[in-house]
Each structure stands twice: as structure tokens, then as C-alpha cells.
Coordinates of C-alpha atoms in Angstrom, one line a residue:
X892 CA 0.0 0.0 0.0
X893 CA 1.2 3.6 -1.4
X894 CA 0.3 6.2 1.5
X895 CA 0.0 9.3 -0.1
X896 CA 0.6 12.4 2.5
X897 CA -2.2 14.3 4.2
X898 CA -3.7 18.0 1.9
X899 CA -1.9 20.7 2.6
X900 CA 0.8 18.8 4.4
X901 CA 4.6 19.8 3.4
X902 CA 6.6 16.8 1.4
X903 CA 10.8 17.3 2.8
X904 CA 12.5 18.3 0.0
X905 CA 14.7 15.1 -1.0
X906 CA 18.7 16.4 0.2
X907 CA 21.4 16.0 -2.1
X908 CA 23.3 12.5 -1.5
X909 CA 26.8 14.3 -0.9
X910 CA 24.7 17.2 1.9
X911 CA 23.2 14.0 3.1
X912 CA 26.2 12.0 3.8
X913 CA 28.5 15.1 4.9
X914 CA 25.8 15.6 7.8
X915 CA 25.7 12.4 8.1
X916 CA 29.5 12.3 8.8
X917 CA 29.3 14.7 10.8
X918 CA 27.1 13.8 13.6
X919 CA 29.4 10.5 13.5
X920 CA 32.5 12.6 13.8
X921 CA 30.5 14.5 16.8
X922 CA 29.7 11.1 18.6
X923 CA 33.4 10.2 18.0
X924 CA 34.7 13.7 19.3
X925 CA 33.0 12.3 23.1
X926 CA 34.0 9.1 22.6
X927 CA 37.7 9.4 22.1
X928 CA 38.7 11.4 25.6
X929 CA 37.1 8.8 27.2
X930 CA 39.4 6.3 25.6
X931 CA 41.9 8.1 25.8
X932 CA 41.3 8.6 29.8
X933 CA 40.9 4.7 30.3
X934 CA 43.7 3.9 28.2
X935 CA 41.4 1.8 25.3
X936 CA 44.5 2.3 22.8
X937 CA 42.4 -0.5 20.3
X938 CA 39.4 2.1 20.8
X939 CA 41.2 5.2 20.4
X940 CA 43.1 3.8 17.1
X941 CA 39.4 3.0 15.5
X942 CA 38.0 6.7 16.7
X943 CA 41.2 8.3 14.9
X944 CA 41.0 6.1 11.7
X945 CA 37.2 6.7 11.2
X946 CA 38.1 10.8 11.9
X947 CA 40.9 10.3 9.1
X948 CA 38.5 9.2 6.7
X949 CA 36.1 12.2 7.6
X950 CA 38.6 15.1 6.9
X951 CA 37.6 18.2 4.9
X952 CA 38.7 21.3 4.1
X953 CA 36.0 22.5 6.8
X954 CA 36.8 20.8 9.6
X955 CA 40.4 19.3 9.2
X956 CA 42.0 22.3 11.3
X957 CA 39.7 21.0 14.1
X958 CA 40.5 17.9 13.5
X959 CA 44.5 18.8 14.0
X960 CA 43.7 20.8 17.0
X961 CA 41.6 18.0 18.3
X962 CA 44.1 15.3 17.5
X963 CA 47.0 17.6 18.8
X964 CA 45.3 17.8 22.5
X965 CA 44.7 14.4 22.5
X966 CA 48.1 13.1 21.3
X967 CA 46.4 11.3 18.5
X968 CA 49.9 11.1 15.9
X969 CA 48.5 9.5 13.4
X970 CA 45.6 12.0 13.1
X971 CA 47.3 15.0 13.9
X972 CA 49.8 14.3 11.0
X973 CA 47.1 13.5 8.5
X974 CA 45.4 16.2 9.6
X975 CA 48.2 18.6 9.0
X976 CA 48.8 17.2 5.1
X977 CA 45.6 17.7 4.6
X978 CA 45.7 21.0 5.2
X979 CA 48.7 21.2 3.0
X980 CA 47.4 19.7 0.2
X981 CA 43.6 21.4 0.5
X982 CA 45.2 25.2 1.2
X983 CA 43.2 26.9 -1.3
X984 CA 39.9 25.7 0.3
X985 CA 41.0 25.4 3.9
X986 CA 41.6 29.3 4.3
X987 CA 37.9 30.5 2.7
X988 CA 36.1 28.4 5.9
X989 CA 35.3 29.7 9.2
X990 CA 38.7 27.8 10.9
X991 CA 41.2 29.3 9.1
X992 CA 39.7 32.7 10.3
X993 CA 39.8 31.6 13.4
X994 CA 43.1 30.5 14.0
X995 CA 45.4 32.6 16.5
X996 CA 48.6 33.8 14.6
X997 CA 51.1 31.3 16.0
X998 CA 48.6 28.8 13.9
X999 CA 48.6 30.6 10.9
X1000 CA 52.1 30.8 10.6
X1001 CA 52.7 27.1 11.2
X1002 CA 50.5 26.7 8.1
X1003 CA 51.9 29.6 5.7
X1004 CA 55.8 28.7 6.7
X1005 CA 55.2 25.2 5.6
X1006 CA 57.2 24.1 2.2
X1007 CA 54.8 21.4 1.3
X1008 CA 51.6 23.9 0.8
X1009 CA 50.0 22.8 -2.6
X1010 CA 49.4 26.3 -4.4
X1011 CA 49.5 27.5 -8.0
X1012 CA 50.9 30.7 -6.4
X1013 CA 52.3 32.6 -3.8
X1014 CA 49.2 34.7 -4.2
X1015 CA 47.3 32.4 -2.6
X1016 CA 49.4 32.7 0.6
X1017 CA 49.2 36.4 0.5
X1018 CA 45.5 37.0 -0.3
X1019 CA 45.0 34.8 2.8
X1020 CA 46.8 36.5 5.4
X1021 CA 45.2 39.6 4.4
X1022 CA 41.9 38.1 4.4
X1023 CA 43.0 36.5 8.2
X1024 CA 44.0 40.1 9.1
X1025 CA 41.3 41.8 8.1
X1026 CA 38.5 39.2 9.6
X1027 CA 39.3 41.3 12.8
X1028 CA 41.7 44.2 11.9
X1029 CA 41.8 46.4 14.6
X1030 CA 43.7 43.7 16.7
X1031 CA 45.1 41.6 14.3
X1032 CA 46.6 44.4 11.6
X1033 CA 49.7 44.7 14.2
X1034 CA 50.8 41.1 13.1
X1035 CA 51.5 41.7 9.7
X1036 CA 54.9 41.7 9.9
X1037 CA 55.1 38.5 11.8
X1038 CA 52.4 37.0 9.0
X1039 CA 54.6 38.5 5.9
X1040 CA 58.0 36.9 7.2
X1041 CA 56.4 33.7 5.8
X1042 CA 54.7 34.6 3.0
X1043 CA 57.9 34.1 -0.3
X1044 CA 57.0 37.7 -1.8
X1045 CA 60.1 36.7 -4.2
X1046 CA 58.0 33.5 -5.6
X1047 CA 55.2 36.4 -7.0
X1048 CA 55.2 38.0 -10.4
X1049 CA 56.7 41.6 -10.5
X1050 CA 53.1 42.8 -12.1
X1051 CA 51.4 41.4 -8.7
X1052 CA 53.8 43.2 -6.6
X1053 CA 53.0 46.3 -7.8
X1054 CA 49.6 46.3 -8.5
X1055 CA 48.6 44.3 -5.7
X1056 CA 50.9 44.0 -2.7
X1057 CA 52.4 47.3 -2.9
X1058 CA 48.9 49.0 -2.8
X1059 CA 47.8 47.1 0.1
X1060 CA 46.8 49.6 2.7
X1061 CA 48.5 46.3 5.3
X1062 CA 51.7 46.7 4.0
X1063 CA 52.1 50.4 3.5
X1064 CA 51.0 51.2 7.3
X1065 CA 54.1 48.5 8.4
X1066 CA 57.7 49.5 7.9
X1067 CA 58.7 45.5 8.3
X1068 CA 56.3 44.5 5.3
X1069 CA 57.8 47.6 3.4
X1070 CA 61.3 45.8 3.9
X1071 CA 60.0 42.8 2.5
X1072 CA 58.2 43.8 -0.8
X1073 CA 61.8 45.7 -1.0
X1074 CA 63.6 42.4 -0.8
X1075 CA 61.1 40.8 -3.1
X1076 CA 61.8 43.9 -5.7
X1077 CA 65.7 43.2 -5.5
X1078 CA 65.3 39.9 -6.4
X1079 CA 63.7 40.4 -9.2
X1080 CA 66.2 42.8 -10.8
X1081 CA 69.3 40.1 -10.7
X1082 CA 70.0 37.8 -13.4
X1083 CA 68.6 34.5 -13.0
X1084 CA 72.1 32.7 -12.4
X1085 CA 72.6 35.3 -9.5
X1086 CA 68.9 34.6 -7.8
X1087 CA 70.2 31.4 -7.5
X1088 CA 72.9 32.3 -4.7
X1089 CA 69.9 34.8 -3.0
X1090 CA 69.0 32.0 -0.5
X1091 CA 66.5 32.9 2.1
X1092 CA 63.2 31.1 3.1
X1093 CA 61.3 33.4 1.3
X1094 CA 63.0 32.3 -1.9
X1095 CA 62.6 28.9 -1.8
X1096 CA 60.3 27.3 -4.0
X1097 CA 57.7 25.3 -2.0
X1098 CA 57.6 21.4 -2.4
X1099 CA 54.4 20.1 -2.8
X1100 CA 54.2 16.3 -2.3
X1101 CA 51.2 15.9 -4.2
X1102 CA 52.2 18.1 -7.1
X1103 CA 51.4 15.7 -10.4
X1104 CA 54.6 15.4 -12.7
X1105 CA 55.6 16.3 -16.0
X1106 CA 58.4 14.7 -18.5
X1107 CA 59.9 17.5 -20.5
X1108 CA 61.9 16.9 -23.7
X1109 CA 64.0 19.5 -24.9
X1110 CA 65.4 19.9 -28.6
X1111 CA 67.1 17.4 -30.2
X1112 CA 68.3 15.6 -33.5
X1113 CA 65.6 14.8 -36.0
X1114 CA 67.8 14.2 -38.2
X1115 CA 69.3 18.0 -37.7
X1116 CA 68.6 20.1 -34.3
X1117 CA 65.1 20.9 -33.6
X1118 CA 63.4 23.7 -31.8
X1119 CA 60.6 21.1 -30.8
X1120 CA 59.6 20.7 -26.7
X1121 CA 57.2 17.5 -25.3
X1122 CA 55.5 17.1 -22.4
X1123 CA 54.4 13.5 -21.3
X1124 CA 51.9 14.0 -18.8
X1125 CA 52.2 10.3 -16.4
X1126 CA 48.7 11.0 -15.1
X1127 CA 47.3 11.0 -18.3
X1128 CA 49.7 8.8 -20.2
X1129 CA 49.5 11.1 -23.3
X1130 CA 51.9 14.0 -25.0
X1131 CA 51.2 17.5 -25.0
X1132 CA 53.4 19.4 -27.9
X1133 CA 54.6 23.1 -25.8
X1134 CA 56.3 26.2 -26.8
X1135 CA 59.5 25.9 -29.2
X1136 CA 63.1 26.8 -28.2
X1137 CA 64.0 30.0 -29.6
X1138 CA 66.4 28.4 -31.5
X1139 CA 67.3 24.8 -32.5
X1140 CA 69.3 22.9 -30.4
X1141 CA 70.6 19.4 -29.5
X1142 CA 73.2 17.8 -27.4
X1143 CA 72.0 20.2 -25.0
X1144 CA 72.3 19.7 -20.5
X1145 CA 68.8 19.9 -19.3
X1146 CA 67.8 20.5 -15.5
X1147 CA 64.6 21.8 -13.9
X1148 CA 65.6 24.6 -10.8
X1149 CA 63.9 27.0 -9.3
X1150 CA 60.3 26.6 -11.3
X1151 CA 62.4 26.4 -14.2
X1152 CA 64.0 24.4 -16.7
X1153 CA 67.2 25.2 -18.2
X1154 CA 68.4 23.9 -21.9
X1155 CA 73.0 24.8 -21.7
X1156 CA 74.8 24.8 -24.3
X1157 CA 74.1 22.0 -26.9
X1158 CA 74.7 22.3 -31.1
X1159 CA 72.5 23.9 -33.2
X1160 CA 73.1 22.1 -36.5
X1161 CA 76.2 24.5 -37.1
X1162 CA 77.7 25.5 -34.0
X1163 CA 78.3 24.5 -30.8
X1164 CA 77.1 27.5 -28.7
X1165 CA 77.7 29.0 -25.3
X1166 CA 74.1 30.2 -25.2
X1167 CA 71.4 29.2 -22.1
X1168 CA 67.6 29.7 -22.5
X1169 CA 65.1 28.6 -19.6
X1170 CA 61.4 27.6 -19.8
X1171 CA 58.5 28.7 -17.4
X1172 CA 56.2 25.9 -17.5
X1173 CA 53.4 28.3 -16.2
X1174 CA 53.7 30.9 -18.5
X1175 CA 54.7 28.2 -21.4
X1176 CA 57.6 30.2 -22.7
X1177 CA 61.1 30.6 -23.6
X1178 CA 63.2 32.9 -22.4
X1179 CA 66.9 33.4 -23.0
X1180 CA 69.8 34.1 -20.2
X1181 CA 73.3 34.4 -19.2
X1182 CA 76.0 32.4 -21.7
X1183 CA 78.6 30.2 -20.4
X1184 CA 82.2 30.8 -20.4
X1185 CA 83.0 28.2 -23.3
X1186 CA 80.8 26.6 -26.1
X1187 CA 80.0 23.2 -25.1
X1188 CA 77.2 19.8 -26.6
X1189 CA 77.0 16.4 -25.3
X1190 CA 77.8 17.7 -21.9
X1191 CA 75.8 17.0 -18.6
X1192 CA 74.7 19.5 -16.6
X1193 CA 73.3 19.2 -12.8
X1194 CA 72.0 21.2 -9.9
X1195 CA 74.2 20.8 -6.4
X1196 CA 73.3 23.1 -3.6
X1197 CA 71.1 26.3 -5.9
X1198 CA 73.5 26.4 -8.7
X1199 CA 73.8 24.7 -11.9
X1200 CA 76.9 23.0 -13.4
X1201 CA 78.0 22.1 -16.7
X1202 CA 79.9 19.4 -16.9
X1203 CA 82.2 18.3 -20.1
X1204 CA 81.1 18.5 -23.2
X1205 CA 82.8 19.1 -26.9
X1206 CA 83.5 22.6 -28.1
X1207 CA 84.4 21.6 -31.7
X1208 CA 87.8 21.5 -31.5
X1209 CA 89.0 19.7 -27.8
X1210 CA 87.5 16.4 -26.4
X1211 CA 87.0 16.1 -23.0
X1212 CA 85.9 13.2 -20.8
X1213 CA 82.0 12.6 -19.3
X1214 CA 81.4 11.9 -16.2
X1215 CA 80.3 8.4 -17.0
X1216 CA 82.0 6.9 -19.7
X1217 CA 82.1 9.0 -23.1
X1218 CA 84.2 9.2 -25.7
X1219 CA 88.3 10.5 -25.5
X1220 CA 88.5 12.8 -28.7
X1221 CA 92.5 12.3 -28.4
X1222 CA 92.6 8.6 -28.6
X1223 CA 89.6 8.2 -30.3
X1224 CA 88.3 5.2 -28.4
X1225 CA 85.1 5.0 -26.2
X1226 CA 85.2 4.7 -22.4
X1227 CA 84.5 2.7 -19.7
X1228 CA 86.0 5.3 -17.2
X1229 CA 83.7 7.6 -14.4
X1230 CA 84.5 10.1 -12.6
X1231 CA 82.7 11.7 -9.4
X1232 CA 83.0 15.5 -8.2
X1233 CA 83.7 16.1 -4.8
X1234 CA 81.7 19.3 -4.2
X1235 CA 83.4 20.3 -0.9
X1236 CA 87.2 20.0 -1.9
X1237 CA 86.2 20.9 -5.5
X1238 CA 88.2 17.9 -6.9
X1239 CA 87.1 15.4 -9.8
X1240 CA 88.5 11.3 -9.2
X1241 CA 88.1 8.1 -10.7
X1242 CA 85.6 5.4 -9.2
X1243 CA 84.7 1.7 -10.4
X1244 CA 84.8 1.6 -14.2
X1245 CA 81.4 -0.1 -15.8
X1246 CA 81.9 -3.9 -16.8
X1247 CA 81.7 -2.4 -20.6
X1248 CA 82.9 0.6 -22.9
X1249 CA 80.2 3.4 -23.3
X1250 CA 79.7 6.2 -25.7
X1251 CA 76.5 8.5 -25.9
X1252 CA 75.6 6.1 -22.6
X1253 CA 71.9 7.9 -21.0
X1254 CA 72.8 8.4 -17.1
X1255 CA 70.0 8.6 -14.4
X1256 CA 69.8 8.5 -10.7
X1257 CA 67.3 6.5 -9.0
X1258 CA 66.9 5.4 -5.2
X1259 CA 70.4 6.9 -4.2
X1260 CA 72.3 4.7 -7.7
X1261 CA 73.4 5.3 -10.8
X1262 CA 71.9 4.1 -14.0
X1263 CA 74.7 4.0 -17.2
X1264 CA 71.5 2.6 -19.9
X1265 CA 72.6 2.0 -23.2
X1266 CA 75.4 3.9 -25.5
X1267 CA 77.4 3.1 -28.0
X1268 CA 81.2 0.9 -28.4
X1269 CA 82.4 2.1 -32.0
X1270 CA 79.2 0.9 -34.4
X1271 CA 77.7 -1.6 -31.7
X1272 CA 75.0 0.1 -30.0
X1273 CA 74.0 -1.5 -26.9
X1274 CA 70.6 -1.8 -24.7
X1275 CA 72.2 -3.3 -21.8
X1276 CA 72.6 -1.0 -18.5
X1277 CA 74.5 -1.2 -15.9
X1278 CA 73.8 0.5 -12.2
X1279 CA 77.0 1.9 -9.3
X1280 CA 76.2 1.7 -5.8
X1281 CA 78.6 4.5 -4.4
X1282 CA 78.5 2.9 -1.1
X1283 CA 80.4 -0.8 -1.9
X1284 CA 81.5 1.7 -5.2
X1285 CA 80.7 -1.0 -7.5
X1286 CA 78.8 -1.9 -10.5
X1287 CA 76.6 -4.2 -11.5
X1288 CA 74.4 -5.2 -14.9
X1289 CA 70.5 -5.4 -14.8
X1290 CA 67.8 -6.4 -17.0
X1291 CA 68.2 -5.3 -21.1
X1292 CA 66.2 -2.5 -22.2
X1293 CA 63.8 -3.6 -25.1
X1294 CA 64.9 -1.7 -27.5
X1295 CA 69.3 -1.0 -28.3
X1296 CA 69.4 3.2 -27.5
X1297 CA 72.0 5.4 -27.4
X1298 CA 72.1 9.3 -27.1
X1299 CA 68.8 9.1 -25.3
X1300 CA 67.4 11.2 -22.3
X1301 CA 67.3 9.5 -19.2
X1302 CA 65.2 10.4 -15.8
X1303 CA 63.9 9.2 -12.8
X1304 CA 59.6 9.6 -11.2
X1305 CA 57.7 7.7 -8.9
X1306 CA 60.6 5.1 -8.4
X1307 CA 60.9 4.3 -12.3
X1308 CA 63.5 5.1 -14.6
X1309 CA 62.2 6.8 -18.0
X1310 CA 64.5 6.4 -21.2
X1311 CA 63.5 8.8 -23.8
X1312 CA 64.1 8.6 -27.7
X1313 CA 68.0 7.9 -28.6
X1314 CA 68.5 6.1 -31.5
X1315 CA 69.1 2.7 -32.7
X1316 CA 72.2 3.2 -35.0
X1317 CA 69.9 3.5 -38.0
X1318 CA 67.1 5.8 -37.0
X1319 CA 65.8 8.0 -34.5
X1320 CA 63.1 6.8 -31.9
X1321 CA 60.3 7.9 -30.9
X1322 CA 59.6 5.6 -28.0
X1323 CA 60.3 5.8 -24.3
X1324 CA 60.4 2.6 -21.7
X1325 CA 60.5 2.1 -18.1
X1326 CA 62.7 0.2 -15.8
X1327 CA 61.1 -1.1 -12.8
X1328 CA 64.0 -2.0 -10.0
X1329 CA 61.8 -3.7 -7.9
X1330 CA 60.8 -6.3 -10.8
X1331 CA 64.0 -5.7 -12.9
X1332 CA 62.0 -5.5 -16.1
X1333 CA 61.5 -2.8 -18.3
X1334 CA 58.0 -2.0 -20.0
X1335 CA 57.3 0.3 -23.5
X1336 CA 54.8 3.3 -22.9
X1337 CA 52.2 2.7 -25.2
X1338 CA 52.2 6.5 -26.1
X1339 CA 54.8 7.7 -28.7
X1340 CA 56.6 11.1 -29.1
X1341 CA 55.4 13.2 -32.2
X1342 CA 59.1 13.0 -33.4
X1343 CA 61.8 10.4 -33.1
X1344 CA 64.9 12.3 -31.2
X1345 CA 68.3 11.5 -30.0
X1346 CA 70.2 14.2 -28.5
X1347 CA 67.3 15.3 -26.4
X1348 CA 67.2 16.7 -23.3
X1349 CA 65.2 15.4 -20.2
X1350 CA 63.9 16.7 -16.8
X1351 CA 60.9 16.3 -14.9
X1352 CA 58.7 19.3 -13.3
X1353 CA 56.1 19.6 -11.6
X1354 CA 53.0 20.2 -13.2
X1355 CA 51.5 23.7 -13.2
X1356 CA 48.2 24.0 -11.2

């Protein structure tokens, strides 16, 4: 039987099933807020575990600051740590609810002064302690300079600074925020080589853990140098073509620093060159900075400690040796030879030599060793690899690529090691494979590049927001 309801009596409007289930939640999270003192008070450590997992799975931006002061009076770990990262990860929706407002400022700054914030600016940060200050202004407007110590006014464009953070009433009425956007203005009037060596908190990048990741590859040799740059995007397991080098160029040193990524040196189908151009991945353009000293391809280039080295290399005329292996222009042989830089006494010396001779060899660093895949010994091209442990300073051989590679990018993401292009000794390639260390195997990526490329260069970044 269908009862149908009484005239003039009001039918409930039917709730939404995600209003439903958050109040829902809720009033469980409510029951478990008396529960777990009492637990905690009688020493129930199985009880107080299953309060603190089922609060875990009820986090939201609304509540999880509650949650962390909750878990943080309680001595709940496990919660208050989860808490936290949630925070982290959900800043951009935690600070428009009530909480955030609500926090005192010894809170606030715990939260802003973190690295691992997940913002697609430092905009963010600063449009939040203004809207924290102003929520009660009279008392809190005093606290801005304690606020703005945290907040990486270097990290923001120059257009924002001026149009937004300069003409903030906040910041004009305190000498100590003055000081800042002052510091934030110097910065951006050095050369990028030289921001690298201004190293305060406020111009480090943050860290997101939960950032997703891009492959970049840079240039390289199709059959000449090419301007063209790829993105492989690993959560979407597909390539996005982005904007071209300003000028061709292969053999180049690739590294992502500071937000950016940097192509050094490299050939450009005439000349080697001297010239470096970097890439911001936000902005998806090109811009060109200070040369090197000497003209240099084939070289490697890393980042130890904020600055950026370029290692080796050929500058038409004089071979010198790589790092790993490489080729000796003088005797005209191949190598089987590495060499490791002592940063601290600024001194280059031998280690273990690899079991075999490698030319054009891709070299990658994954869980604390070093990957030599591939390369060349005269016309036999290889797809065997070979990985150093620096600690018993050693080498040893693992699984066979798929495919015989040399001249091809190498890097490392979510504990895999990426090889890029290369060639085969009779074409480029436009395929990239994986090496898994825990399985020793190594697995094709279903999606090509656009272009078959050797001589590319290879980083990984963090995908803009």
C-alpha cells in the first residue's frame, strides 16, 4: 500500500546524497569527538586507534583544522599528522572556511611557513593572510609583519607586486612588510644565475608532495637540431606538444631549478654555442639568459646546492671526458671510465669503471644509484645497463632495455627510470620505456613522441596548477 501524504501537508524536499552523507559524517565525527577522551582517559589504545582512523576518513577542508587541534590535544599522531597534510594539500579551500579565520597567529604561521603547501601561487598565501587580518583588523593588523616573514614575496610576479601587494593599505602602514616587498623587488632585478645564490626562506620554492609530474623533452636531433619541446603528462599517459626553443638545439644539458627548466649549451646544427635559454612551465615560454664561459654539446649538466653545473662537453675543437664513460676525442676510443665531483674540496676522481665501454651512454639517478643505460662501443649500440652503488663503489648489470638506445634522455619519477628517444644506429626513436627496479624489467609506454629524437634533453617538473 502507497500512503500518499495528508492535503496541505509539506513533502521534505529530497537532500542531495553528498549534503546527506556530509551531515551524516558529521554527527558521526560528533559522537566520536565524546568518545575518544574517554578512551583516551581509560587507556582503550584499540578504541582510540578505531576513533582516529574513522576521523581520518572524515577530513575536509572545513573541519580538518579542528580535526588537527583535536588530534593535537589528544596526542592522537597518526591524526594530527594527517590532519596537517591535509591541510597542506587542500590550502586553497581550507583558508575560505570559518577555521582558518579563526586560527590565532602562532597557527597561521605554522601553516603559511610550511614548504609542502599545494598552491599554484604565492598569491594564494598572500590573499589569505590579508583576508586573516582583516577578519578582525583592529587587533590583528599589528601582526602583519610577523604574517609576511612567511609569505615568499620573491616567488610572486613583478606585475602582482606592484599592483597588488604594494597598494595594500597592510603593508604600506608596516615598515617591516615595506622591507620585505623591498627584498622581493631586488630579487627580481638580478640575473637569473645570480637569484640562484639569494637564498633565504622566502625564496625557496615550496615542495608540494602531491604536485602531479611532467616529462619534459627539450630539442634534439631529427635528423638535424630541432626547436621542438614535449611534455608527457604520467597521469594522463598522453603527449602534449609546448612552446619551441628560440632556437634549434641538440646535445644540450637539461635540469629543472627554481620553477624552471634550463636547456645549456648544446649544437644547433652549425655550431656549438655557449648560449642558455630557460622555460617557465606556467607561462609556457622561452626565455633566453646568461651564456657560459666556453661553447659546449654532449655535456651534462646538474644542480648541487642552488646552482647549476656544466659538466664536459665538446667545443668543436678539444674532447674532454663525461662523467660516466664517453668518448676521449684524443685517442679516439670509447670509455669505460667515471669520474665523481667532490663538491666540498672541488676535486674530480676516478671510481669503479662499468663492466663495458660506453659512448652517448643515458645516465639517471634513482633510489640513491646510478643508472649507465645504453650507448654506443664504436658501431655496436647496446641496450644493456648497468647501475653503481657508491656505497660498496661498484657496478653491476641489470635487465636489457627492449629496444638498443644510445644518445637518449634518461630520468627518474615515482621510483621508475624513464628512457626517452635515442637512436638505434639507423634511426631516431620515438619511443620511451621504463625500468622497474623492484621487478628488474622494463615496460614500452604505449604512447609515442610526435618525433623520433636522440640528442634530447630530459627533466621532470612539476605540473602547473
Amino acid at each position: 500500500m502507497v500512503l500518499a501524504p495528508a492535503r496541505g501537508a509539506r513533502v521534505p524536499r529530497r537532500e542531495q546524497p553528498e549534503r546527506r552523507s556530509r551531515r551524516d559524517g558529521d554527527a558521526a565525527a560528533a559522537a566520536v569527538g565524546v568518545l575518544l577522551p574517554a578512551a583516551s582517559l581509560l587507556q582503550l589504545q584499540d578504541v582510540k586507534k578505531s576513533c582516529c582512523d574513522f576521523l581520518e576518513t572524515q577530513l575536509h577542508p572545513v573541519n580538518c583544522l579542528g580535526f588537527r587541534a583535536f588530534a593535537d590535544m589528544h596526542a592522537c599522531t597518526d591524526l594530527l599528522n594527517k590532519a596537517n597534510t591535509y591541510a597542506e594539500q587542500h590550502f586553497t579551500e581550507v583558508v575560505l572556511c570559518e577555521e582558518f579565520l579563526n586560527l590565532d597567529v602562532e597557527q597561521v604561521c605554522s601553516l603559511i611557513s610550511s614548504d609542502k603547501l599545494t598552491i599554484a601561487s604565492e598569491e594564494k598565501v598572500f590573499e589569505a593572510v590579508i583576508a586573516w587580518v582583516n577578519h578582525d583588523k583592529d587587533v590583528r593588523q599589528e601582526l602583519m609583519a610577523r604574517l609576511m616573514e612567511h609569505v615568499r614575496l620573491p616567488l610572486l610576479s613583478r606585475e602582482y607586486l606592484v599592483q597588488r601587494v604594494e597598494e595594500e593599505l597592510l603593508v604600506k602602514n608596516s615598515s617591516a612588510c615595506k622591507d620585505y616587498l623591498i627584498e622581493a623587488m631586488k630579487y627580481h632585478l638580478l640575473p637569473l644565475e645570480q637569484r640562484a645564490l639569494m637564498k633565504t626562506t622566502r625564496t625557496r620554492l615550496r615542495t608540494p608532495a602531491c604536485l602531479p609530474k611532467l616529462m619534459v623533452v627539450v630539442g634534439g636531433q631529427a635528423p638535424k637540431a630541432i626547436r621542438s619541446v614535449e611534455c608527457y603528462d604520467f597521469k594522463e599517459e598522453r603527449w602534449h606538444q609546448v612552446a619551441e626553443l628560440p632556437s634549434r638545439r641538440c646535445r644540450a644539458g637539461v635540469v629543472y631549478m627554481s620553477g624552471l627548466v634550463f636547456a645549456v649549451g648544446g649544437f644547433n646544427g652549425s655550431l656549438r654555442v655557449r648560449t642558455v635559454d630557460s622555460y617557465d612551465p606556467v607561462k609556457d615560454q622561452w626565455t633566453s639568459v646568461a651564456s657560459m664561459q666556453d661553447r659546449r654539446s654532449t655535456l651534462g649538466a646538474a644542480v648541487l646546492n642552488g646552482l647549476l653545473y656544466a659538466v664536459g662537453g665538446f667545443d668543436g675543437s678539444t674532447g674532454m671526458l663525461y662523467a660516466v664513460g664517453g668518448y676521449d676525442g684524443a685517442s679516439r676510443q670509447c670509455l669505460s671510465t667515471v669520474e665523481c665531483y667532490n663538491y666540498s674540496s672541488n676535486e674530480w676522481s676516478y671510481v669503479a669503471e662499468m663492466g663495458t665501454r660506453r659512448s652517448g651512454a643515458g645516465v639517471g639517478v634513482l633510489n640513491n644509484l646510478l643508472y649507465a643505460v645504453g650507448g654506443h662501443d664504436g658501431p655496436l649500440v647496446r641496450k644493456s645497463v648497468e647501475v653503481y652503488d657508491p656505497t660498496i663503489n661498484t657496478w653491476k648489470q641489470v635487465a636489457d632495455m627492449n629496444m638498443c638506445r644510445r644518445n637518449a634522455g634518461v630520468c627518474a619519477v615515482n621510483g621508475l627510470l624513464y628512457v626517452v628517444g635515442g637512436d638505434d644506429g639507423s634511426c631516431n626513436l620515438a619511443t620511451v620505456e621504463y625500468y622497474n627496479p623492484t621487478t628488474d624489467k622494463w615496460t614500452v609506454v604505449s604512447s609515442c613522441m610526435s618525433t623520433g629524437r636522440s640528442y634530447a634533453g630530459v627533466t621532470v617538473i612539476d605540473k602547473p596548477l
